[in-house]
XYZ file of C-alpha atoms in Angstrom:
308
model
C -44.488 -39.308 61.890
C -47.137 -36.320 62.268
C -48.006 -34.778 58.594
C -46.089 -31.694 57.613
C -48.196 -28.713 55.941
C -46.436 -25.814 55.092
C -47.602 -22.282 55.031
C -46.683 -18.902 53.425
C -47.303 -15.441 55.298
C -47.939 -12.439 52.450
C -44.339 -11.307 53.098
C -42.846 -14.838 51.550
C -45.003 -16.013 49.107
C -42.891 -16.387 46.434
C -40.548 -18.071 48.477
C -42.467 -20.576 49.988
C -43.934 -21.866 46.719
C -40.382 -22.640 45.783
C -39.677 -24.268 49.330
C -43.080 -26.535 49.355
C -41.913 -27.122 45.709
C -38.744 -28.395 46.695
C -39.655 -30.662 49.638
C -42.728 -31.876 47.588
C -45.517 -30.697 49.476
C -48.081 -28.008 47.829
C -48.317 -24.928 49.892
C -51.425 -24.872 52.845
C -54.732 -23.157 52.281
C -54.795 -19.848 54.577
C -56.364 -16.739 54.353
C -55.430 -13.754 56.044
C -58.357 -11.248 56.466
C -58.217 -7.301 56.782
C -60.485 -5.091 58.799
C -60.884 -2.103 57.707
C -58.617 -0.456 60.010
C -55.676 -2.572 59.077
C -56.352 -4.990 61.847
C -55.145 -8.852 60.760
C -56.969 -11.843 60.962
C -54.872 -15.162 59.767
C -57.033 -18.486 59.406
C -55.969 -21.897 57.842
C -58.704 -22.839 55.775
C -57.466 -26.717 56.134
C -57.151 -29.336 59.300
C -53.947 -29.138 60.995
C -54.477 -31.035 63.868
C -51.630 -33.178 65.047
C -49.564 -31.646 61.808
C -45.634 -30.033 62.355
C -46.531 -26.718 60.058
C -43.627 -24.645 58.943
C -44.826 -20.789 58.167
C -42.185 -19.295 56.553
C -42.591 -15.454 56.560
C -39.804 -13.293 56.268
C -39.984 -9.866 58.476
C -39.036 -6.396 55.917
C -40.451 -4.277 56.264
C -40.647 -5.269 60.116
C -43.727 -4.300 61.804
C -46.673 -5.905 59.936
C -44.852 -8.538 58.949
C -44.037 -10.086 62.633
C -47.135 -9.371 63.812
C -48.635 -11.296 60.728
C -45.977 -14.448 62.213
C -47.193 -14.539 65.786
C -51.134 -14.279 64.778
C -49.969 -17.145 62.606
C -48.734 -19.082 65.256
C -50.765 -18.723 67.324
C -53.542 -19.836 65.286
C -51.991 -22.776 64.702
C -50.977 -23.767 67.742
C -55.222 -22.974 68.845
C -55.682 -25.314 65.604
C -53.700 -28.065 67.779
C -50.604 -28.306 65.775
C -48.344 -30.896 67.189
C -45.421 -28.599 66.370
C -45.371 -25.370 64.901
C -41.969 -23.859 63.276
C -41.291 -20.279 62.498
C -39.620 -20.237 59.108
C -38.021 -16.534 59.043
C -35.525 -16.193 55.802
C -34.803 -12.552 57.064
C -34.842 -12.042 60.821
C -35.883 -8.360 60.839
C -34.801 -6.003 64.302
C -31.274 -8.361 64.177
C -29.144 -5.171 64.239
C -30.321 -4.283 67.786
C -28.911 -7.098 69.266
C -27.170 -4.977 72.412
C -27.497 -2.142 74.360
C -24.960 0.331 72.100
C -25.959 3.459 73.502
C -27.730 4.317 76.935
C -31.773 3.743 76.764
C -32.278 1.610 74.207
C -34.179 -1.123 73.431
C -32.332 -4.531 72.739
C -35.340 -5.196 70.411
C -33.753 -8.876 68.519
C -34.516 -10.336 72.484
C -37.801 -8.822 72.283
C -39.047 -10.695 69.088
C -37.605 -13.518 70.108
C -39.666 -12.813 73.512
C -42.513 -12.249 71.485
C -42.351 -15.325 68.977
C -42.280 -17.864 71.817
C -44.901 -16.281 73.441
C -46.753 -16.566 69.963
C -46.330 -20.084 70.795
C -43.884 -20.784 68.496
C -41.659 -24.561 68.718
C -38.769 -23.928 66.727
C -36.797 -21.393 64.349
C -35.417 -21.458 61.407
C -33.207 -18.763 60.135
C -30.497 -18.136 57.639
C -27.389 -15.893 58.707
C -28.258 -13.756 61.707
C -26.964 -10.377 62.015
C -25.866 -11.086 65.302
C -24.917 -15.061 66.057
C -25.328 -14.143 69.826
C -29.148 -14.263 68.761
C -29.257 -17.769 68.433
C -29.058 -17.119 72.823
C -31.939 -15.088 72.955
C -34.325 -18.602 72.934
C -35.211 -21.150 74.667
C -36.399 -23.027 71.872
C -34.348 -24.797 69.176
C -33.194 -22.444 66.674
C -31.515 -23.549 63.362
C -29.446 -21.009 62.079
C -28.463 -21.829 58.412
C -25.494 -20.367 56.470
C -25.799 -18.424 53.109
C -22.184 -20.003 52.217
C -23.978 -22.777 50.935
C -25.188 -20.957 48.223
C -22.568 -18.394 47.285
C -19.310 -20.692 47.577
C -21.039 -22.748 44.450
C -21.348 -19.209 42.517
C -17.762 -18.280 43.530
C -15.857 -21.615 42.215
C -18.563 -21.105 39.280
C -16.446 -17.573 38.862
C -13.077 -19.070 38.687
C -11.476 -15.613 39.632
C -7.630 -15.865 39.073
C -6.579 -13.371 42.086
C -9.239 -13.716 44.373
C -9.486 -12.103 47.937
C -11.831 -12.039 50.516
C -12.904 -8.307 52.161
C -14.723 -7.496 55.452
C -16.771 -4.101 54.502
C -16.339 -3.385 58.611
C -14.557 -5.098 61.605
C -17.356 -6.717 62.893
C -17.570 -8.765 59.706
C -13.897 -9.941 59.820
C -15.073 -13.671 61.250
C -17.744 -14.150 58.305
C -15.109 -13.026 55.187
C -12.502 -14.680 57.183
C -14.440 -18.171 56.921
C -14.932 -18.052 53.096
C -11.222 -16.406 53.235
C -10.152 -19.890 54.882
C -12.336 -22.018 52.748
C -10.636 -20.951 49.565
C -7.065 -20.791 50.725
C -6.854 -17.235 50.141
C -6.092 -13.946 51.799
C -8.178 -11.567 52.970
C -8.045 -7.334 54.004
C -10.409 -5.090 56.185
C -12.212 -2.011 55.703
C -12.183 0.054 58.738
C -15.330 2.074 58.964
C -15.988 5.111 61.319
C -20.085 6.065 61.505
C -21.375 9.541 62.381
C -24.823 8.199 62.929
C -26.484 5.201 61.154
C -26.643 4.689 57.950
C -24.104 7.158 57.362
C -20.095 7.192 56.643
C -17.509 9.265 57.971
C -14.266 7.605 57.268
C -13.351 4.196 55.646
C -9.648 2.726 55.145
C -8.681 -0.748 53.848
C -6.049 -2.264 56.306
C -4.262 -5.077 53.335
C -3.247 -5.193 49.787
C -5.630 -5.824 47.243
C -3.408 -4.575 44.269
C -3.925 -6.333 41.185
C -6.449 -8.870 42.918
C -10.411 -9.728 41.919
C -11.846 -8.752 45.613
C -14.832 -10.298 46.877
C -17.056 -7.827 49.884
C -18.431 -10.449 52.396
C -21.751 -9.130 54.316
C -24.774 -10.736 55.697
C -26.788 -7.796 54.373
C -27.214 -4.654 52.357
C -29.272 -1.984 53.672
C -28.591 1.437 51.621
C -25.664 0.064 50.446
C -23.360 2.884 51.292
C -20.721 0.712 53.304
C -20.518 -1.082 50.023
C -20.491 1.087 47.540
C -17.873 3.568 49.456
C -15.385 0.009 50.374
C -15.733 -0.843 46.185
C -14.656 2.320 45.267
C -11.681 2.811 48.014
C -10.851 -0.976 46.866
C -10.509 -0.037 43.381
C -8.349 3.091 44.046
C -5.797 0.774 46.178
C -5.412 -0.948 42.577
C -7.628 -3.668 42.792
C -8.391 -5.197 39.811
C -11.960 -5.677 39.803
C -14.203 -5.378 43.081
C -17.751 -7.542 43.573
C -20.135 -8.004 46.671
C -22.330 -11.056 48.251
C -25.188 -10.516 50.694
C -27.432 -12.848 52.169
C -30.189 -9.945 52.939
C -31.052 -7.629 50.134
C -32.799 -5.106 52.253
C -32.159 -2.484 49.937
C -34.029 0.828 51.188
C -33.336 4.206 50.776
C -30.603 5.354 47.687
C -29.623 1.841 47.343
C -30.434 0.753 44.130
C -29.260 4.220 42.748
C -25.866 3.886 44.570
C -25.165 0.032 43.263
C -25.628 1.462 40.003
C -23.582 3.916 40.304
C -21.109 2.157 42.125
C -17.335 0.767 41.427
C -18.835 -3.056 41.964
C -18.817 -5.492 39.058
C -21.870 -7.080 40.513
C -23.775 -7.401 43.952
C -24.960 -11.274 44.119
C -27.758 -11.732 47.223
C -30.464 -14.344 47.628
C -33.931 -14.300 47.638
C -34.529 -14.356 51.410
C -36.543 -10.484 50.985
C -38.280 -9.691 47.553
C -36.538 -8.064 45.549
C -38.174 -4.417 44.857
C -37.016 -3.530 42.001
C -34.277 -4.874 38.787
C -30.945 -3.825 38.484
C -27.744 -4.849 35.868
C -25.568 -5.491 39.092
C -27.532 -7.410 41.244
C -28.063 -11.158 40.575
C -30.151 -13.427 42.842
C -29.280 -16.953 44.237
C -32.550 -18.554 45.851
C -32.022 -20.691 49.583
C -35.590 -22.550 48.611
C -33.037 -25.698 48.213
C -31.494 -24.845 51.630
C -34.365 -24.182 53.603
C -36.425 -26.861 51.673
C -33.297 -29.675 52.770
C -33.435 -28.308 56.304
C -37.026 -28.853 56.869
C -36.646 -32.591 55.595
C -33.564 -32.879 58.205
C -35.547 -31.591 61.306
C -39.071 -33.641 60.150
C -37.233 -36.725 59.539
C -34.715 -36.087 63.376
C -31.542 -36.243 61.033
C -28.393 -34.060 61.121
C -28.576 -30.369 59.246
C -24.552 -30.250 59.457
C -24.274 -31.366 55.974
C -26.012 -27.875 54.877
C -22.518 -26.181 55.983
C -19.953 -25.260 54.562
């Protein structure tokens, strides 16, 4: 079995010493040089010939971030890697995963265009804007689920009424798994955008009177889908109203507006650093996650036990 050697890009750091720590391996040696005009120049400052390296680099803020991964990659794979695996706890340009609008790009196929290109083997993700994405390669992707880590925290809660809410249709499928999971019911909140980033109109199709309502997202961005579905939640009578992400983007207003907000608590994981502390946001880490899915794929056994 070829040596594994994992390595962090600047964006992941803190995350990857907690992965390595986990599967038992120290982090790699690399350095990752600066011109003076910005320009980036990765180099691993140790032998990985014949080795599967993971780099685990997660891509917000987008642009120098993914360009750090494929010089990465590709310096590996010029290093004679045998196999060289993108680790990528936050899969940045997700949200353009279609054509929505006339003369756009469809810019999640492009970085996935441009990581295999990179060189890259294989791809290792947790919860994907888009599941579609998965599509976009022709390499192995494993796409892992953030379920893993906040069902534990929810039985943990023991909420007497709980309920499961989508904070827009197109996340009925992901609240309606956890929904299943625990036996319970769940409602909708029907969202109508002007433009991104901001509401127009929100409405919660269910009842949620007198229950402990849980918002199911993938990720928070300026958290005003959130923050408006808490508060309309709480007006319909709900007794209390909390949120898990799997992406703490956060940008913008957002920490402002979850401090201001109706929810007891926003609970996300560690997959982007977090910029700044707040009361009402906690922090799960996937290290364990990612750290047991890099033992499945070295060792050629099954990652299905990771689900949920």
């Amino acid at each position: 079995m070829s040596e594994v050697k994992i390595f962090a890009g600047s964006n992941s750091t803190d995350l990857a010493k907690k992965i390595s720590k986990n599967f038992g391996k120290n982090l790699g040696d690399l350095t990752l040089s600066r011109f003076s005009d910005g320009e980036m120049s990765p180099s691993y400052n140790e032998s990985i010939r014949g080795c599967n390296v993971f780099i685990i680099q997660g891509t917000n803020p987008p642009s120098d971030n993914i360009l750090e991964l494929c010089l990465m990659i590709d310096a590996a794979k010029r290093a004679s890697a045998y196999k060289v695996c993108a680790v990528i706890p936050y899969f940045g340009y997700a949200r353009q995963d279609r054509k929505d609008r006339p003369r756009v790009s469809i810019a999640a196929k492009l970085i996935a265009n441009m990581l295999t290109s990179a060189g890259a083997d294989r791809i290792m993700t947790c919860d994907l804007h888009a599941g579609q994405i998965q599509g976009f390669f022709d390499i192995p992707l494993d796409h892992l689920n953030g379920s893993a880590i906040f069902v534990p925290y929810l039985q943990m809660l023991n909420l007497p009424d709980l309920i499961f809410a989508s904070p827009d249709v197109g996340g009925v499928a992901r609240a309606r798994a956890y929904a299943k999971h625990f036996e319970v019911e769940m409602v909708v909140c029907d969202k109508h955008r002007k433009r991104a980033n901001e509401i127009a109109s929100m409405q919660v199709i269910g009842d949620v009177e007198g229950k402990d309502v849980v918002l199911v997202d993938d990720l928070v961005d300026t958290a005003g889908t959130l923050c408006k579905a808490a508060q309309i939640i709480m007006d319909k009578g709900a007794k209390s109203v909390r949120a898990i992400a799997t992406h703490g983007v956060l940008s913008g207003k957002a920490y402002e507006n979850i401090e201001n907000s109706a929810l007891a608590e926003l609970v996300i994981t560690d997959t982007i650093p977090l910029k700044q502390k707040s009361s009402k946001i906690h922090v799960l880490s996937v290290a364990d996650l990612f750290s047991k899915a890099i033992h499945a794929v070295t060792g050629n056994t099954s990652i299905s036990s990771l689900f949920i």
